[in-house]
Amino acid sequence: METITKQSPQGCNNICPTPPPLPGPAMNCRRKGSATKGNSCASTATRDLWDNLFDRGYRADVTIRTNDGGIIYAHAGVLGMASPVLRGMLKQAKGVGHKRLISIHGVQHDAVRVFIRFLYSSCYEQGEMKELVLPLLVLSHAFVVPQLKRICERQLENSLLTLDNVVDVFQLSLLCDAPRLVLLTHRMILRNIKAVSATEGWIAMKRSHPALEKEILESMIYEEQMEKERIRKLNERKIYLQLYEAMEALVHICRDGCRTIGPCDKDLKDDQKPCTYEACKGIELLVRHFAGCKLRVPGGCIHCKRMWQLLELHSRLCADSGSCRVPLCR
C-alpha cells in the first residue's frame, strides 16, 4: 500500500503491489499466543469459551435424548448452523416454552456427546476418537458434518484400522459413502483373508449379510485370476526378451564373429573386446553342437531342434534375407 500511495497517478499502471503470500496448510493457522488441544487451531480462550458454553449448558434451549435415557443440553443456533439435518429436526421439534426436544438413538451416549461438542469447538480428544471413531463416522454422515467425517476417515486410514474391526469399517464405509475407505478396507481384507475370516466381525457379517460375504469371496477369486494373468504376461514378456536377445546374438556371430566363432571369411583376434551380448555364449555353444552333432534318429536331438527353431524364427523376421549372413536364412 505504501508503494502505491507514494507514486504519481501516471506511474500507478507500471508498478504492481507485492501479492500476498499463498495460504499454507491448516496447521499454519496457529498464531502467537494460541494453543492446541486435541486437534483444534483455535486460540485457547476461544476454544475454552465454546467448550464452557457446551459443558455448562448456559441458556440451552435444546434437550437431546440419547440411548439409556441420557440427556444432553445444547443450543439451537449452534446445532442448526453446524448441521442441516439437525436444523430440520429442530424445525419439527416440539417442546415446552422455548425448550425443544430431539432424540438421537442408535449409538452410545458418549458418542453423541463427543459429536455435539465437536459442533461447538471443532475439538476432540484422541482417546475419545480412538474409542468412538465408528459411531462418530456414522453420526457425521447421518447429520452431514463433512469436517468430522473426513477426520474419522483419516484416523481410520492412519492408525485405527485393524484386522479385528476391518470388516465393521468396510460395512460402515459402504453405508456412509466413503469410497476411499471402502477401497482400503477391501484391500486389507483380501490381503489377510485367512485371519479376517476368523474374526467376530466376519462371522456377524456372514450371518447378517451373506450376499456381501459372497461378493468379497468373488472379488478375491477375481484378484487371484488377475494376479495369475499378470504373472503369465510377465513370463511371456521374459520369453520374448530372451528370444530377441538370442536373435541378436545369432546375427552378431554370423555377421561379425565373436571371440572364437564367426564367419569363415572373418579373422578373429585374440585381443577382441568383450562381447556385449548376454546370450552370445549360449548361442555359440548351440552352434558348435549343431555343427558337430551325429545324432540322426527320428525326433532328432533336442539341442538341434532348438537351433532349427532359432534359424526358422530368424528367417521369418529377417527383412533382408538376400544379404543376410545367417545360414539357411533364404
PDB file of C-alpha atoms in Angstrom, residues 144-256:
ATOM      1  CA  VAL A 144     -23.952 -34.149   7.283  1.00  0.00           C
ATOM      2  CA  VAL A 145     -20.898 -32.858   9.138  1.00  0.00           C
ATOM      3  CA  PRO A 146     -18.200 -33.340   6.463  1.00  0.00           C
ATOM      4  CA  GLN A 147     -15.326 -31.985   8.566  1.00  0.00           C
ATOM      5  CA  LEU A 148     -15.795 -34.612  11.273  1.00  0.00           C
ATOM      6  CA  LYS A 149     -16.369 -37.294   8.655  1.00  0.00           C
ATOM      7  CA  ARG A 150     -13.034 -36.534   6.998  1.00  0.00           C
ATOM      8  CA  ILE A 151     -11.311 -36.641  10.381  1.00  0.00           C
ATOM      9  CA  CYS A 152     -12.810 -40.051  11.170  1.00  0.00           C
ATOM     10  CA  GLU A 153     -11.794 -41.432   7.788  1.00  0.00           C
ATOM     11  CA  ARG A 154      -8.264 -40.097   8.173  1.00  0.00           C
ATOM     12  CA  GLN A 155      -7.929 -41.524  11.683  1.00  0.00           C
ATOM     13  CA  LEU A 156      -9.038 -44.947  10.468  1.00  0.00           C
ATOM     14  CA  GLU A 157      -6.697 -44.862   7.491  1.00  0.00           C
ATOM     15  CA  ASN A 158      -3.681 -43.789   9.528  1.00  0.00           C
ATOM     16  CA  SER A 159      -3.822 -45.793  12.744  1.00  0.00           C
ATOM     17  CA  LEU A 160      -7.197 -47.114  13.882  1.00  0.00           C
ATOM     18  CA  LEU A 161      -7.830 -49.753  11.221  1.00  0.00           C
ATOM     19  CA  THR A 162      -7.080 -53.284  12.488  1.00  0.00           C
ATOM     20  CA  LEU A 163      -7.819 -56.852  11.486  1.00  0.00           C
ATOM     21  CA  ASP A 164     -10.445 -57.048  14.230  1.00  0.00           C
ATOM     22  CA  ASN A 165     -12.501 -54.057  13.045  1.00  0.00           C
ATOM     23  CA  VAL A 166     -11.753 -54.030   9.307  1.00  0.00           C
ATOM     24  CA  VAL A 167     -14.991 -55.886   8.436  1.00  0.00           C
ATOM     25  CA  ASP A 168     -17.101 -53.488  10.510  1.00  0.00           C
ATOM     26  CA  VAL A 169     -15.336 -50.490   8.974  1.00  0.00           C
ATOM     27  CA  PHE A 170     -15.845 -51.957   5.497  1.00  0.00           C
ATOM     28  CA  GLN A 171     -19.601 -52.280   6.030  1.00  0.00           C
ATOM     29  CA  LEU A 172     -19.898 -48.812   7.591  1.00  0.00           C
ATOM     30  CA  SER A 173     -17.880 -47.213   4.802  1.00  0.00           C
ATOM     31  CA  LEU A 174     -20.324 -48.704   2.292  1.00  0.00           C
ATOM     32  CA  LEU A 175     -23.272 -47.273   4.215  1.00  0.00           C
ATOM     33  CA  CYS A 176     -21.587 -43.903   4.866  1.00  0.00           C
ATOM     34  CA  ASP A 177     -20.475 -43.252   1.282  1.00  0.00           C
ATOM     35  CA  ALA A 178     -16.734 -43.300   1.979  1.00  0.00           C
ATOM     36  CA  PRO A 179     -15.244 -44.751  -1.244  1.00  0.00           C
ATOM     37  CA  ARG A 180     -11.591 -44.369  -0.286  1.00  0.00           C
ATOM     38  CA  LEU A 181     -12.201 -46.174   2.990  1.00  0.00           C
ATOM     39  CA  VAL A 182     -14.111 -48.888   1.123  1.00  0.00           C
ATOM     40  CA  LEU A 183     -11.114 -49.450  -1.141  1.00  0.00           C
ATOM     41  CA  LEU A 184      -8.589 -49.550   1.706  1.00  0.00           C
ATOM     42  CA  THR A 185     -10.620 -51.932   3.856  1.00  0.00           C
ATOM     43  CA  HIS A 186     -11.425 -54.177   0.899  1.00  0.00           C
ATOM     44  CA  ARG A 187      -7.741 -54.493   0.032  1.00  0.00           C
ATOM     45  CA  MET A 188      -6.877 -55.191   3.641  1.00  0.00           C
ATOM     46  CA  ILE A 189      -9.499 -57.952   3.800  1.00  0.00           C
ATOM     47  CA  LEU A 190      -8.208 -59.592   0.625  1.00  0.00           C
ATOM     48  CA  ARG A 191      -4.585 -59.450   1.791  1.00  0.00           C
ATOM     49  CA  ASN A 192      -5.456 -61.020   5.165  1.00  0.00           C
ATOM     50  CA  ILE A 193      -8.484 -63.120   4.273  1.00  0.00           C
ATOM     51  CA  LYS A 194      -7.445 -66.102   6.440  1.00  0.00           C
ATOM     52  CA  ALA A 195      -7.049 -64.033   9.614  1.00  0.00           C
ATOM     53  CA  VAL A 196     -10.040 -61.777   8.908  1.00  0.00           C
ATOM     54  CA  SER A 197     -12.404 -64.695   8.262  1.00  0.00           C
ATOM     55  CA  ALA A 198     -11.826 -65.878  11.855  1.00  0.00           C
ATOM     56  CA  THR A 199     -12.847 -62.561  13.471  1.00  0.00           C
ATOM     57  CA  GLU A 200     -16.213 -61.874  15.086  1.00  0.00           C
ATOM     58  CA  GLY A 201     -16.946 -59.148  12.551  1.00  0.00           C
ATOM     59  CA  TRP A 202     -16.691 -61.602   9.652  1.00  0.00           C
ATOM     60  CA  ILE A 203     -18.880 -64.165  11.425  1.00  0.00           C
ATOM     61  CA  ALA A 204     -21.514 -61.500  12.129  1.00  0.00           C
ATOM     62  CA  MET A 205     -21.404 -60.281   8.533  1.00  0.00           C
ATOM     63  CA  LYS A 206     -21.766 -63.858   7.311  1.00  0.00           C
ATOM     64  CA  ARG A 207     -24.987 -64.214   9.311  1.00  0.00           C
ATOM     65  CA  SER A 208     -26.499 -60.799   8.567  1.00  0.00           C
ATOM     66  CA  HIS A 209     -25.186 -60.051   5.062  1.00  0.00           C
ATOM     67  CA  PRO A 210     -24.348 -63.318   3.272  1.00  0.00           C
ATOM     68  CA  ALA A 211     -24.524 -61.547  -0.101  1.00  0.00           C
ATOM     69  CA  LEU A 212     -21.728 -59.196   0.971  1.00  0.00           C
ATOM     70  CA  GLU A 213     -19.579 -62.148   2.013  1.00  0.00           C
ATOM     71  CA  LYS A 214     -20.204 -63.733  -1.393  1.00  0.00           C
ATOM     72  CA  GLU A 215     -19.130 -60.531  -3.155  1.00  0.00           C
ATOM     73  CA  ILE A 216     -15.890 -60.399  -1.160  1.00  0.00           C
ATOM     74  CA  LEU A 217     -15.071 -64.023  -1.943  1.00  0.00           C
ATOM     75  CA  GLU A 218     -15.849 -63.489  -5.626  1.00  0.00           C
ATOM     76  CA  SER A 219     -13.633 -60.432  -5.706  1.00  0.00           C
ATOM     77  CA  MET A 220     -10.858 -62.471  -4.054  1.00  0.00           C
ATOM     78  CA  ILE A 221     -11.153 -65.099  -6.794  1.00  0.00           C
ATOM     79  CA  TYR A 222     -11.073 -62.343  -9.395  1.00  0.00           C
ATOM     80  CA  GLU A 223      -7.953 -60.820  -7.820  1.00  0.00           C
ATOM     81  CA  GLU A 224      -6.245 -64.223  -7.856  1.00  0.00           C
ATOM     82  CA  GLN A 225      -7.103 -64.685 -11.526  1.00  0.00           C
ATOM     83  CA  MET A 226      -5.796 -61.224 -12.331  1.00  0.00           C
ATOM     84  CA  GLU A 227      -2.567 -61.977 -10.466  1.00  0.00           C
ATOM     85  CA  LYS A 228      -2.129 -65.232 -12.414  1.00  0.00           C
ATOM     86  CA  GLU A 229      -2.762 -63.350 -15.656  1.00  0.00           C
ATOM     87  CA  ARG A 230      -0.197 -60.730 -14.677  1.00  0.00           C
ATOM     88  CA  ILE A 231       2.396 -63.410 -13.913  1.00  0.00           C
ATOM     89  CA  ARG A 232       1.637 -65.151 -17.226  1.00  0.00           C
ATOM     90  CA  LYS A 233       2.162 -61.926 -19.160  1.00  0.00           C
ATOM     91  CA  LEU A 234       5.398 -61.256 -17.298  1.00  0.00           C
ATOM     92  CA  ASN A 235       6.648 -64.739 -18.179  1.00  0.00           C
ATOM     93  CA  GLU A 236       5.654 -64.230 -21.817  1.00  0.00           C
ATOM     94  CA  ARG A 237       7.494 -60.927 -21.903  1.00  0.00           C
ATOM     95  CA  LYS A 238      10.548 -62.608 -20.369  1.00  0.00           C
ATOM     96  CA  ILE A 239      10.485 -65.284 -23.087  1.00  0.00           C
ATOM     97  CA  TYR A 240      10.109 -62.651 -25.816  1.00  0.00           C
ATOM     98  CA  LEU A 241      13.108 -60.757 -24.447  1.00  0.00           C
ATOM     99  CA  GLN A 242      15.173 -63.949 -24.331  1.00  0.00           C
ATOM    100  CA  LEU A 243      14.262 -64.778 -27.937  1.00  0.00           C
ATOM    101  CA  TYR A 244      15.083 -61.246 -29.022  1.00  0.00           C
ATOM    102  CA  GLU A 245      18.496 -61.436 -27.351  1.00  0.00           C
ATOM    103  CA  ALA A 246      19.097 -64.851 -28.959  1.00  0.00           C
ATOM    104  CA  MET A 247      18.253 -63.437 -32.418  1.00  0.00           C
ATOM    105  CA  GLU A 248      20.597 -60.504 -31.894  1.00  0.00           C
ATOM    106  CA  ALA A 249      23.409 -62.799 -30.717  1.00  0.00           C
ATOM    107  CA  LEU A 250      22.899 -65.158 -33.685  1.00  0.00           C
ATOM    108  CA  VAL A 251      23.163 -62.309 -36.186  1.00  0.00           C
ATOM    109  CA  HIS A 252      26.190 -60.958 -34.312  1.00  0.00           C
ATOM    110  CA  ILE A 253      28.027 -64.300 -34.507  1.00  0.00           C
ATOM    111  CA  CYS A 254      27.210 -64.935 -38.172  1.00  0.00           C
ATOM    112  CA  ARG A 255      27.924 -61.384 -39.342  1.00  0.00           C
ATOM    113  CA  ASP A 256      30.724 -60.019 -37.124  1.00  0.00           C
TER     114      ASP A 256
END
